[in-house]
């Protein structure tokens, strides 16, 4: 049960309590918030104006976080501006039918009282998500303890929660707990506001023509102004939050009324708060989340506040410099839910500084074998592997042609023209990052190669799934390509077949398999210290052909692998063979140049073959440049 207590300070004299059921969500914000504990927060809202009620509604819906709160300016209107004071002569008229098409939502014009009543009904209704709000009238706030999250009523009664929201207007009591020196002051101007029924204007022959056209906004500016409503302003507060307290609306940023953006900004504040406080937020996280709210909202609200001052001021030069259409776009071309949701995603992504980021960047860290979507490390200790390897004696001079061309430093550790290599085929399963599934891969490992480190040089690795290919190519620089890798096992045999779009290019067979002592050899098929590969990334653009962005060797040391593999079974083959056919460019249009080179390697002798089974699949995160 999430509790929201909404109390008005002296401004409107009301307190209301909102208690509602939280709705469990494991994918709030479209998968950006991983909720491990759905404990709801107790939220105290000081104030029951438009901002306070909207906040109550938004937090009531926090279980799903699917409400869309538009700024108050999203109104579809046909607008005509500035009539000559006195005679009603049109000075300037603009048809907004065409320009209104740029807005994604309809424009709605609502009287402030009607909007407030609707918000109140929505907050207190029995229907809808969450429990209805219960309003308690006449309770005033005396003090807010921002550290404890406690409000004290004038009666001396105290209420404590996880969050306190100060929505108590320009004369805010809650604001004193953040900045007691911030007080509103008269801006030097006043206003007189009143409502006249349209019928009264229509029935007067002098004014009837002013309301002939539907869907219009007409404005008159005059120099003679009656002093009736002192317009209050306030200097900017450096921050709107402190510990468990956050300010919204006029409590944080009182607006002069020259743009009519005060209520809209308060609604935007409410939307931002609901985003940064989804169901599952822990009490210990509240201060940081409220700081994030301030970061999201402060600059935008302050800018609108500043420009409202200019519009209502007497400095004609400053007014003439304003781009009114540009500022209208700034006011209305903003959706605070979309904005806050993205900022909240970026905040969650930033919690783990050491993470892999790769394309497409817009969606945040990419999940893979080394991390989840939030950059948290994976644990592959329960994953399984079955590796079949065939080691053969071949030509060292032929293998040297598979070293990175033009890159010096790669060499065999021992002299001579004979060397050893292995084709090693591995089936991986129970991979958490693949939802418990797995994939197969097969690669060529050239033993006894050194480049700063000694290990098995891997010129190519074929895999049967796109996800690990993309992940490891981008993050670790492994030379991976796609190929189907089909594996069939008999009681004493193992067979693998490789191909591309129905065309088979390789077969690998082990027969006469029998139990043997547990092997401690690696996936390379020998006792290598690690794997050597060469990372190469080309520059972008036709004019940059032949230029590189990355070009260096990478070494993955087996002793640093996490987790370490645990071999549970080893089978040794009596016989083994493999056959590779390079086929043609028509049959292998993207692989022929690779497969034909593998097919050309001479096989002087099959040295050994085996199948190794076990648990614990390394994330290859120990790979590093060398």
Coordinates of C-alpha atoms in Angstrom, one line a residue:
X1 CA 0.0 0.0 0.0
X2 CA 1.4 3.4 -1.0
X3 CA 0.3 6.3 1.1
X4 CA 0.0 9.9 0.0
X5 CA -0.9 12.5 2.5
X6 CA -1.7 15.9 0.9
X7 CA -1.8 18.8 3.2
X8 CA -2.4 22.5 2.4
X9 CA -0.4 25.1 4.3
X10 CA -2.1 28.4 4.9
X11 CA -2.8 29.3 1.3
X12 CA -5.8 27.1 0.6
X13 CA -6.3 25.6 4.1
X14 CA -6.8 22.0 3.1
X15 CA -5.2 18.6 3.8
X16 CA -6.0 15.4 2.0
X17 CA -4.8 11.9 2.4
X18 CA -4.3 9.6 -0.5
X19 CA -3.9 5.9 0.1
X20 CA -3.5 3.5 -2.8
X21 CA -2.4 0.1 -3.8
X22 CA 0.9 0.0 -5.7
X23 CA 0.9 -2.1 -8.9
X24 CA 3.9 -4.3 -9.3
X25 CA 5.8 -3.6 -12.5
X26 CA 9.0 -5.3 -13.6
X27 CA 9.4 -3.1 -16.6
X28 CA 8.5 0.5 -15.7
X29 CA 9.4 3.1 -18.2
X30 CA 9.4 0.5 -21.0
X31 CA 12.1 -1.7 -19.4
X32 CA 14.3 1.0 -17.8
X33 CA 13.6 0.3 -14.1
X34 CA 14.3 -3.2 -12.6
X35 CA 12.1 -3.5 -9.6
X36 CA 13.4 -6.0 -7.1
X37 CA 11.2 -4.8 -4.2
X38 CA 7.8 -3.3 -4.8
X39 CA 7.5 -1.6 -1.4
X40 CA 5.5 1.6 -1.9
X41 CA 6.6 4.9 -0.4
X42 CA 4.7 7.0 2.0
X43 CA 4.4 10.4 0.3
X44 CA 3.3 13.6 2.1
X45 CA 2.1 16.4 -0.2
X46 CA 1.8 19.9 1.3
X47 CA -0.7 21.7 -0.8
X48 CA -3.9 20.8 -2.8
X49 CA -3.8 23.2 -5.7
X50 CA -3.3 22.1 -9.3
X51 CA 0.3 21.0 -8.7
X52 CA -0.5 19.1 -5.5
X53 CA -3.5 17.3 -7.0
X54 CA -1.7 16.4 -10.2
X55 CA 1.2 15.1 -8.2
X56 CA -1.2 13.0 -6.1
X57 CA -2.8 11.6 -9.2
X58 CA 0.5 10.9 -10.9
X59 CA 1.9 9.1 -7.9
X60 CA -1.3 7.2 -7.5
X61 CA -0.7 5.8 -10.9
X62 CA 3.0 5.1 -10.3
X63 CA 2.6 1.4 -10.4
X64 CA 2.4 1.5 -14.2
X65 CA 3.9 4.9 -15.0
X66 CA 1.8 5.2 -18.2
X67 CA 0.0 8.6 -17.8
X68 CA 0.9 11.4 -20.1
X69 CA 0.7 14.8 -18.7
X70 CA 0.8 17.6 -21.3
X71 CA 1.8 21.1 -20.6
X72 CA -1.0 23.5 -20.1
X73 CA -0.3 25.2 -23.4
X74 CA -1.3 22.2 -25.6
X75 CA -4.4 23.8 -26.9
X76 CA -5.7 23.6 -30.5
X77 CA -6.7 27.1 -31.1
X78 CA -7.3 29.7 -33.8
X79 CA -5.6 32.8 -32.5
X80 CA -5.8 36.5 -33.3
X81 CA -3.7 38.9 -31.3
X82 CA -3.8 42.5 -30.3
X83 CA -6.8 44.6 -30.9
X84 CA -6.7 48.4 -30.7
X85 CA -7.7 49.4 -27.2
X86 CA -11.0 51.3 -27.1
X87 CA -12.4 50.8 -30.6
X88 CA -11.7 47.1 -31.0
X89 CA -10.0 47.7 -34.4
X90 CA -7.9 44.7 -35.5
X91 CA -4.2 45.6 -35.6
X92 CA -2.9 42.1 -36.4
X93 CA -4.7 38.9 -37.2
X94 CA -3.1 35.4 -37.6
X95 CA -4.8 32.3 -38.9
X96 CA -3.4 29.3 -36.9
X97 CA -5.1 26.5 -38.7
X98 CA -1.9 25.5 -40.6
X99 CA 0.6 26.0 -37.8
X100 CA -1.5 24.1 -35.3
X101 CA -0.8 20.9 -37.2
X102 CA 2.7 20.8 -35.8
X103 CA 1.4 19.7 -32.3
X104 CA 1.0 16.0 -31.6
X105 CA -1.9 16.6 -29.1
X106 CA -5.1 18.6 -29.3
X107 CA -5.2 22.0 -27.7
X108 CA -7.7 22.3 -24.9
X109 CA -8.8 25.5 -23.3
X110 CA -10.1 25.0 -19.7
X111 CA -11.1 27.4 -17.0
X112 CA -8.7 27.1 -14.0
X113 CA -11.6 26.2 -11.6
X114 CA -12.9 23.5 -13.9
X115 CA -9.4 22.0 -14.2
X116 CA -8.9 22.0 -10.5
X117 CA -12.3 20.4 -9.9
X118 CA -11.5 17.7 -12.5
X119 CA -8.2 17.0 -10.8
X120 CA -9.9 16.8 -7.4
X121 CA -12.5 14.4 -8.7
X122 CA -9.9 12.2 -10.4
X123 CA -7.8 12.1 -7.2
X124 CA -10.7 11.3 -5.0
X125 CA -12.8 9.0 -7.2
X126 CA -13.2 5.4 -6.3
X127 CA -12.5 4.3 -9.8
X128 CA -9.2 4.2 -11.6
X129 CA -5.9 2.8 -10.5
X130 CA -5.0 2.9 -6.9
X131 CA -7.1 3.9 -3.9
X132 CA -9.0 7.2 -3.8
X133 CA -7.6 10.2 -2.1
X134 CA -9.2 11.3 1.1
X135 CA -9.2 15.1 1.6
X136 CA -9.1 16.6 5.0
X137 CA -10.0 20.3 5.0
X138 CA -8.7 23.0 7.3
X139 CA -5.4 21.5 8.5
X140 CA -2.5 23.9 8.2
X141 CA 1.2 23.1 8.1
X142 CA 3.4 24.7 10.7
X143 CA 6.8 23.2 9.9
X144 CA 8.5 20.6 7.7
X145 CA 11.4 18.5 8.9
X146 CA 13.2 17.7 5.6
X147 CA 15.6 15.3 7.1
X148 CA 13.1 13.0 8.8
X149 CA 10.4 13.5 6.2
X150 CA 8.0 14.8 8.7
X151 CA 5.4 17.6 8.6
X152 CA 4.0 19.3 11.7
X153 CA 0.4 20.6 11.7
X154 CA -0.6 23.8 13.6
X155 CA -2.4 21.5 16.0
X156 CA 1.0 19.9 16.9
X157 CA 0.2 16.6 15.2
X158 CA 3.0 15.2 13.2
X159 CA 3.0 12.9 10.1
X160 CA 6.1 11.2 8.8
X161 CA 6.7 9.8 5.4
X162 CA 9.4 8.8 3.0
X163 CA 8.9 11.9 0.8
X164 CA 7.5 15.4 1.4
X165 CA 6.3 17.4 -1.6
X166 CA 6.0 21.1 -1.0
X167 CA 3.1 22.2 -3.3
X168 CA 1.9 25.0 -1.1
X169 CA 2.1 28.0 -3.4
X170 CA 4.0 31.3 -3.5
X171 CA 3.7 31.7 0.3
X172 CA 5.1 28.2 0.9
X173 CA 5.8 27.0 4.4
X174 CA 7.7 24.0 3.1
X175 CA 10.1 26.3 1.2
X176 CA 11.4 27.6 4.5
X177 CA 13.1 24.3 5.2
X178 CA 15.2 24.6 2.0
X179 CA 15.8 28.4 1.8
X180 CA 14.2 30.6 4.5
X181 CA 15.6 33.7 2.8
X182 CA 13.6 33.1 -0.4
X183 CA 10.5 35.2 0.0
X184 CA 8.1 36.6 -2.7
X185 CA 8.0 40.3 -3.4
X186 CA 5.8 42.6 -5.4
X187 CA 7.2 43.0 -9.0
X188 CA 5.8 46.6 -9.2
X189 CA 2.8 45.6 -11.3
X190 CA -0.7 44.6 -10.5
X191 CA -3.6 43.0 -12.3
X192 CA -7.4 42.9 -12.2
X193 CA -9.0 39.7 -13.3
X194 CA -12.7 39.0 -13.8
X195 CA -15.0 36.8 -15.9
X196 CA -18.0 37.9 -18.1
X197 CA -20.5 35.5 -19.5
X198 CA -20.2 35.3 -23.3
X199 CA -24.0 36.0 -23.6
X200 CA -23.6 39.4 -21.9
X201 CA -21.0 40.4 -24.5
X202 CA -23.1 39.1 -27.3
X203 CA -26.2 40.9 -26.3
X204 CA -24.5 44.3 -26.1
X205 CA -24.5 45.9 -29.6
X206 CA -21.2 47.6 -28.8
X207 CA -19.3 44.5 -28.0
X208 CA -21.2 41.7 -29.8
X209 CA -18.8 41.7 -32.8
X210 CA -16.0 40.7 -30.5
X211 CA -17.4 37.2 -30.0
X212 CA -18.7 36.5 -33.4
X213 CA -15.9 34.0 -34.3
X214 CA -15.5 30.7 -32.4
X215 CA -12.1 29.4 -31.3
X216 CA -10.4 32.8 -30.9
X217 CA -8.2 34.4 -28.3
X218 CA -8.3 38.2 -28.4
X219 CA -5.9 40.3 -26.3
X220 CA -6.0 44.0 -25.6
X221 CA -3.0 45.9 -24.1
X222 CA -3.6 49.2 -22.4
X223 CA -1.5 51.7 -20.4
X224 CA -4.3 52.4 -17.8
X225 CA -4.3 49.6 -15.3
X226 CA -6.3 49.3 -12.1
X227 CA -4.3 48.1 -9.1
X228 CA -6.2 45.2 -7.7
X229 CA -3.9 42.1 -7.7
X230 CA -0.3 42.6 -6.7
X231 CA 1.8 40.3 -8.9
X232 CA 4.4 38.5 -6.9
X233 CA 7.9 37.5 -8.0
X234 CA 10.8 35.7 -6.3
X235 CA 14.5 35.3 -6.8
X236 CA 15.6 31.9 -8.1
X237 CA 16.2 29.3 -5.4
X238 CA 19.5 27.4 -6.1
X239 CA 17.9 24.0 -5.5
X240 CA 14.3 22.8 -5.0
X241 CA 15.2 19.8 -2.9
X242 CA 16.8 18.9 0.4
X243 CA 17.0 15.4 1.8
X244 CA 13.4 14.1 1.6
X245 CA 11.7 17.3 0.6
X246 CA 11.1 18.7 -2.9
X247 CA 9.2 21.8 -4.0
X248 CA 7.0 22.1 -7.0
X249 CA 4.9 24.8 -8.7
X250 CA 4.8 28.3 -7.2
X251 CA 6.5 27.0 -4.0
X252 CA 9.6 26.5 -6.2
X253 CA 9.2 29.0 -9.0
X254 CA 6.4 31.5 -8.8
X255 CA 5.5 32.8 -12.2
X256 CA 4.2 36.2 -13.3
X257 CA 1.0 35.6 -15.2
X258 CA 2.1 37.1 -18.5
X259 CA 2.3 33.8 -20.3
X260 CA -0.2 31.7 -18.3
X261 CA 2.5 29.0 -17.7
X262 CA 2.4 28.7 -13.9
X263 CA -0.1 25.8 -13.8
X264 CA 1.5 24.1 -16.8
X265 CA 4.9 24.2 -15.0
X266 CA 3.4 22.7 -11.9
X267 CA 1.8 19.9 -13.9
X268 CA 5.2 19.3 -15.5
X269 CA 6.8 19.2 -12.0
X270 CA 4.3 16.5 -11.0
X271 CA 5.0 14.4 -14.1
X272 CA 8.7 14.5 -13.4
X273 CA 8.3 13.5 -9.8
X274 CA 6.1 10.5 -10.7
X275 CA 8.8 9.4 -13.2
X276 CA 11.7 9.6 -10.7
X277 CA 9.7 7.9 -8.0
X278 CA 8.3 4.7 -9.6
X279 CA 6.9 1.9 -7.5
X280 CA 9.8 0.0 -6.1
X281 CA 11.9 3.1 -5.1
X282 CA 13.6 2.4 -1.8
X283 CA 13.5 5.0 1.0
X284 CA 17.3 5.3 0.9
X285 CA 17.1 6.3 -2.8
X286 CA 14.7 9.2 -2.2
X287 CA 17.2 12.1 -1.6
X288 CA 19.1 11.2 -4.8
X289 CA 15.9 10.9 -6.8
X290 CA 14.6 14.3 -5.6
X291 CA 18.0 15.8 -6.6
X292 CA 17.4 14.2 -10.1
X293 CA 14.0 15.8 -10.2
X294 CA 15.6 19.2 -9.6
X295 CA 18.2 18.6 -12.3
X296 CA 15.4 17.7 -14.8
X297 CA 13.1 20.6 -14.1
X298 CA 15.1 23.5 -12.8
X299 CA 16.6 25.0 -16.0
X300 CA 13.3 24.8 -18.0
X301 CA 11.1 26.3 -15.3
X302 CA 13.6 29.1 -14.5
X303 CA 13.9 30.0 -18.2
X304 CA 10.1 30.3 -18.6
X305 CA 10.0 32.3 -15.4
X306 CA 12.6 34.7 -16.6
X307 CA 11.0 35.3 -20.0
X308 CA 7.6 35.9 -18.3
X309 CA 9.3 38.8 -16.5
X310 CA 10.5 40.3 -19.7
X311 CA 7.1 39.9 -21.4
X312 CA 5.4 41.7 -18.5
X313 CA 8.1 44.3 -18.1
X314 CA 8.4 47.8 -19.4
X315 CA 11.6 47.4 -21.3
X316 CA 10.4 47.6 -24.9
X317 CA 13.9 46.8 -26.3
X318 CA 14.1 43.5 -24.5
X319 CA 10.6 42.6 -25.7
X320 CA 11.5 43.4 -29.3
X321 CA 14.5 41.1 -29.0
X322 CA 12.3 38.1 -28.0
X323 CA 11.5 35.5 -30.5
X324 CA 7.9 35.0 -29.5
X325 CA 7.3 32.1 -31.9
X326 CA 10.5 30.4 -30.8
X327 CA 9.5 30.8 -27.2
X328 CA 6.0 29.5 -28.0
X329 CA 7.6 26.4 -29.4
X330 CA 9.8 26.1 -26.3
X331 CA 6.7 26.3 -24.1
X332 CA 4.5 23.9 -26.0
X333 CA 6.9 21.7 -27.9
X334 CA 7.8 19.9 -24.7
X335 CA 6.5 16.7 -23.1
X336 CA 7.7 16.4 -19.5
X337 CA 6.9 12.7 -19.3
X338 CA 9.0 11.9 -22.3
X339 CA 11.8 14.2 -21.1
X340 CA 11.8 13.0 -17.6
X341 CA 11.6 9.4 -18.6
X342 CA 14.7 9.7 -20.7
X343 CA 16.6 11.6 -18.0
X344 CA 15.6 8.9 -15.6
X345 CA 16.8 6.2 -18.0
X346 CA 20.1 8.0 -18.3
X347 CA 20.4 8.3 -14.5
X348 CA 19.8 4.5 -14.1
X349 CA 22.4 3.8 -16.8
X350 CA 24.9 6.1 -15.1
X351 CA 24.7 4.2 -11.8
X352 CA 27.3 1.8 -13.1
X353 CA 30.3 3.7 -14.4
X354 CA 32.0 0.6 -15.8
X355 CA 29.8 -0.7 -18.5
X356 CA 29.9 -1.5 -22.2
X357 CA 28.1 1.0 -24.5
X358 CA 27.7 0.0 -28.1
X359 CA 25.3 0.8 -31.0
X360 CA 22.5 1.6 -31.0
X361 CA 23.3 4.1 -28.2
X362 CA 19.8 5.5 -27.9
X363 CA 18.5 2.5 -26.0
X364 CA 21.2 2.4 -23.3
X365 CA 23.7 -0.2 -22.4
X366 CA 23.3 -3.3 -24.5
X367 CA 22.7 -6.6 -22.6
X368 CA 25.2 -9.3 -23.4
X369 CA 27.4 -12.0 -21.9
X370 CA 29.3 -9.5 -19.8
X371 CA 26.5 -7.3 -18.4
X372 CA 22.8 -6.8 -18.2
X373 CA 20.9 -3.7 -19.4
X374 CA 22.1 -1.7 -16.4
X375 CA 25.8 -2.7 -16.8
X376 CA 25.7 -5.1 -13.9
X377 CA 28.1 -8.1 -14.4
X378 CA 26.6 -11.5 -15.5
X379 CA 27.4 -14.7 -13.7
X380 CA 28.0 -17.6 -16.1
X381 CA 28.9 -20.2 -13.4
X382 CA 25.8 -22.2 -14.1
X383 CA 26.2 -22.1 -17.9
X384 CA 27.3 -25.3 -19.6
X385 CA 29.7 -26.1 -22.4
X386 CA 30.6 -29.0 -24.6
X387 CA 33.7 -28.6 -26.6
X388 CA 34.9 -30.9 -29.4
X389 CA 38.4 -30.3 -30.8
X390 CA 40.5 -31.8 -33.5
X391 CA 44.2 -30.9 -33.4
X392 CA 46.2 -31.4 -36.5
X393 CA 49.8 -31.0 -37.8
X394 CA 50.1 -28.5 -40.7
X395 CA 52.3 -26.1 -42.5
X396 CA 53.7 -23.2 -40.4
X397 CA 54.3 -21.2 -43.6
X398 CA 50.7 -21.6 -44.6
X399 CA 49.4 -20.6 -41.2
X400 CA 51.6 -17.5 -41.2
X401 CA 49.5 -16.2 -44.2
X402 CA 46.6 -16.0 -41.7
X403 CA 48.4 -13.5 -39.4
X404 CA 47.1 -9.9 -39.7
X405 CA 48.7 -8.6 -43.0
X406 CA 51.2 -5.8 -42.7
X407 CA 51.2 -6.0 -38.9
X408 CA 54.6 -7.0 -37.5
X409 CA 55.1 -8.9 -34.3
X410 CA 53.1 -12.0 -34.8
X411 CA 55.4 -15.1 -34.9
X412 CA 55.6 -18.8 -33.9
X413 CA 57.4 -19.4 -30.6
X414 CA 59.4 -22.3 -32.1
X415 CA 61.4 -22.4 -35.3
X416 CA 60.6 -24.7 -38.2
X417 CA 58.0 -25.1 -41.0
X418 CA 55.7 -27.4 -39.1
X419 CA 53.0 -26.1 -36.7
X420 CA 49.9 -27.2 -35.0
X421 CA 46.3 -26.0 -35.1
X422 CA 42.9 -27.1 -33.9
X423 CA 39.3 -26.7 -35.1
X424 CA 37.3 -26.4 -31.9
X425 CA 33.5 -26.6 -31.8
X426 CA 31.7 -25.5 -28.7
X427 CA 28.0 -25.8 -27.8
X428 CA 27.0 -23.3 -25.0
X429 CA 23.7 -23.7 -23.0
X430 CA 21.9 -22.3 -20.0
X431 CA 23.2 -18.8 -20.8
X432 CA 21.4 -16.3 -18.6
X433 CA 21.9 -13.4 -21.0
X434 CA 20.1 -15.5 -23.7
X435 CA 17.1 -16.3 -21.5
X436 CA 18.6 -19.7 -20.6
X437 CA 19.3 -20.7 -24.2
X438 CA 22.6 -21.0 -26.0
X439 CA 24.4 -21.2 -29.3
X440 CA 27.2 -23.0 -31.1
X441 CA 30.5 -21.8 -32.4
X442 CA 33.6 -23.2 -34.2
X443 CA 36.9 -21.6 -34.7
X444 CA 40.4 -22.2 -36.0
X445 CA 43.1 -21.9 -33.3
X446 CA 46.8 -21.7 -34.3
X447 CA 48.9 -22.9 -31.4
X448 CA 52.3 -21.6 -30.3
X449 CA 51.9 -18.0 -31.5
X450 CA 53.3 -15.0 -29.7
X451 CA 52.7 -11.3 -29.8
X452 CA 53.9 -9.9 -26.5
X453 CA 51.9 -12.8 -25.0
X454 CA 52.1 -16.5 -25.9
X455 CA 48.8 -18.2 -26.8
X456 CA 46.7 -19.6 -29.6
X457 CA 46.1 -17.2 -32.4
X458 CA 42.5 -17.2 -33.6
X459 CA 42.0 -15.8 -37.1
X460 CA 38.3 -16.6 -37.3
X461 CA 35.4 -17.8 -35.2
X462 CA 32.1 -18.8 -36.7
X463 CA 28.9 -18.5 -34.5
X464 CA 25.3 -19.5 -35.1
X465 CA 23.7 -16.5 -33.4
X466 CA 23.9 -12.8 -34.3
X467 CA 23.7 -11.5 -30.7
X468 CA 27.1 -12.9 -29.5
X469 CA 28.7 -12.0 -32.8
X470 CA 27.8 -8.3 -32.5
X471 CA 28.5 -8.2 -28.8
X472 CA 32.0 -9.7 -28.9
X473 CA 33.0 -8.0 -32.2
X474 CA 32.2 -4.6 -30.8
X475 CA 33.2 -5.0 -27.2
X476 CA 36.2 -7.3 -27.4
X477 CA 37.4 -7.2 -31.0
X478 CA 36.9 -10.9 -31.8
X479 CA 36.9 -11.8 -35.5
X480 CA 33.5 -13.4 -35.7
X481 CA 31.3 -14.3 -38.6
X482 CA 28.0 -16.0 -38.9
X483 CA 27.6 -19.7 -39.9
X484 CA 25.2 -22.4 -39.1
X485 CA 26.8 -24.9 -36.7
X486 CA 24.7 -28.1 -36.4
X487 CA 25.8 -30.7 -33.9
X488 CA 24.7 -34.3 -33.6
X489 CA 25.9 -36.7 -30.9
X490 CA 25.8 -40.4 -30.7
X491 CA 26.8 -42.7 -27.9
X492 CA 30.4 -42.8 -29.0
X493 CA 30.4 -40.2 -31.8
X494 CA 30.3 -36.4 -32.3
X495 CA 29.5 -34.7 -35.6
X496 CA 29.3 -31.0 -36.6
X497 CA 28.2 -29.5 -39.9
X498 CA 28.7 -25.9 -40.8
X499 CA 27.0 -23.9 -43.6
X500 CA 25.5 -20.7 -44.9
X501 CA 21.9 -20.4 -46.0
X502 CA 21.5 -24.1 -46.8
X503 CA 25.0 -24.5 -48.3
X504 CA 27.3 -26.8 -46.3
X505 CA 30.9 -25.9 -46.3
X506 CA 32.4 -28.1 -43.5
X507 CA 32.0 -31.4 -41.6
X508 CA 33.9 -32.4 -38.5
X509 CA 33.6 -35.9 -37.0
X510 CA 34.9 -37.7 -33.9
X511 CA 34.3 -41.4 -33.4
X512 CA 35.2 -44.1 -30.9
X513 CA 34.7 -41.8 -28.0
X514 CA 35.6 -43.2 -24.6
X515 CA 35.9 -41.8 -21.0
X516 CA 39.3 -40.5 -20.0
X517 CA 40.8 -38.6 -17.1
X518 CA 39.4 -35.1 -16.7
X519 CA 41.1 -32.7 -19.1
X520 CA 42.3 -29.3 -18.0
X521 CA 42.9 -28.1 -21.5
X522 CA 41.2 -25.0 -22.8
X523 CA 38.6 -24.5 -25.5
X524 CA 41.4 -24.1 -28.0
X525 CA 42.0 -27.8 -27.9
X526 CA 45.5 -27.5 -26.3
X527 CA 47.2 -26.1 -23.2
X528 CA 47.5 -22.5 -24.5
X529 CA 47.8 -19.6 -22.0
X530 CA 45.1 -17.6 -23.8
X531 CA 43.8 -16.5 -27.1
X532 CA 45.3 -13.9 -29.4
X533 CA 43.1 -12.0 -31.9
X534 CA 43.5 -8.8 -33.9
X535 CA 41.0 -6.0 -33.6
X536 CA 40.3 -3.8 -36.6
X537 CA 37.7 -1.2 -37.1
X538 CA 37.6 1.0 -40.2
X539 CA 36.9 4.7 -40.3
X540 CA 33.5 5.9 -41.6
X541 CA 33.0 7.6 -45.0
X542 CA 34.0 7.1 -48.6
X543 CA 36.9 9.6 -48.3
X544 CA 38.3 7.5 -45.3
X545 CA 38.6 4.2 -47.1
X546 CA 41.7 2.4 -45.9
X547 CA 41.9 4.4 -42.7
X548 CA 41.4 2.8 -39.3
X549 CA 39.7 3.7 -36.0
X550 CA 41.1 0.7 -34.2
X551 CA 44.0 -1.6 -35.1
X552 CA 45.7 -3.6 -32.4
X553 CA 46.2 -7.1 -30.9
X554 CA 44.0 -8.4 -28.1
X555 CA 44.8 -11.1 -25.6
X556 CA 42.4 -13.1 -23.4
X557 CA 44.3 -14.9 -20.7
X558 CA 42.6 -18.1 -19.5
X559 CA 43.9 -17.8 -15.9
X560 CA 42.0 -14.5 -15.5
X561 CA 38.7 -15.9 -16.8
X562 CA 35.6 -15.3 -14.7
X563 CA 34.1 -17.7 -13.9
X564 CA 36.7 -20.5 -14.3
X565 CA 35.5 -23.5 -16.2
X566 CA 34.9 -26.7 -14.3
X567 CA 35.4 -29.8 -16.4
X568 CA 33.0 -32.6 -15.5
X569 CA 33.7 -35.2 -18.3
X570 CA 36.3 -35.8 -20.9
X571 CA 36.0 -38.2 -23.9
X572 CA 38.9 -39.1 -26.1
X573 CA 38.3 -40.1 -29.8
X574 CA 39.9 -43.1 -31.5
X575 CA 39.5 -41.4 -34.9
X576 CA 38.7 -37.9 -36.2
X577 CA 38.5 -36.2 -39.5
X578 CA 37.3 -32.9 -41.0
X579 CA 36.5 -31.7 -44.5
X580 CA 36.2 -28.1 -45.7
X581 CA 35.0 -27.0 -49.2
X582 CA 35.6 -23.4 -50.2
X583 CA 32.8 -23.7 -52.9
X584 CA 32.3 -20.6 -55.0
X585 CA 31.4 -16.9 -54.7
X586 CA 27.9 -17.7 -55.9
X587 CA 27.4 -20.3 -53.2
X588 CA 29.3 -18.4 -50.4
X589 CA 29.1 -14.8 -51.5
X590 CA 30.2 -13.4 -48.1
X591 CA 32.4 -16.3 -46.9
X592 CA 34.1 -17.8 -49.9
X593 CA 37.4 -15.8 -49.4
X594 CA 37.5 -17.1 -45.8
X595 CA 36.4 -20.7 -46.3
X596 CA 38.6 -21.3 -49.3
X597 CA 41.7 -20.3 -47.3
X598 CA 40.7 -22.7 -44.5
X599 CA 40.2 -25.4 -47.1
X600 CA 43.7 -24.8 -48.5
X601 CA 45.5 -25.7 -45.2
X602 CA 47.4 -28.9 -45.5
X603 CA 46.7 -31.7 -43.0
X604 CA 49.8 -33.7 -42.3
X605 CA 48.5 -35.6 -39.4
X606 CA 45.6 -35.7 -36.9
X607 CA 47.3 -35.4 -33.6
X608 CA 44.4 -35.9 -31.3
X609 CA 40.7 -35.3 -30.8
X610 CA 38.4 -35.1 -27.7
X611 CA 35.2 -33.9 -26.3
X612 CA 35.2 -31.9 -23.0
X613 CA 32.0 -31.2 -21.0
X614 CA 31.6 -28.8 -18.0
X615 CA 30.1 -25.8 -16.4
X616 CA 31.2 -22.2 -16.0
X617 CA 31.4 -20.1 -19.2
X618 CA 33.7 -17.1 -19.1
X619 CA 32.4 -13.8 -20.2
X620 CA 35.8 -13.1 -21.9
X621 CA 35.8 -9.9 -20.0
X622 CA 39.5 -10.4 -19.2
X623 CA 40.5 -9.7 -22.8
X624 CA 42.7 -6.6 -23.2
X625 CA 44.9 -4.9 -25.8
X626 CA 48.4 -6.0 -26.0

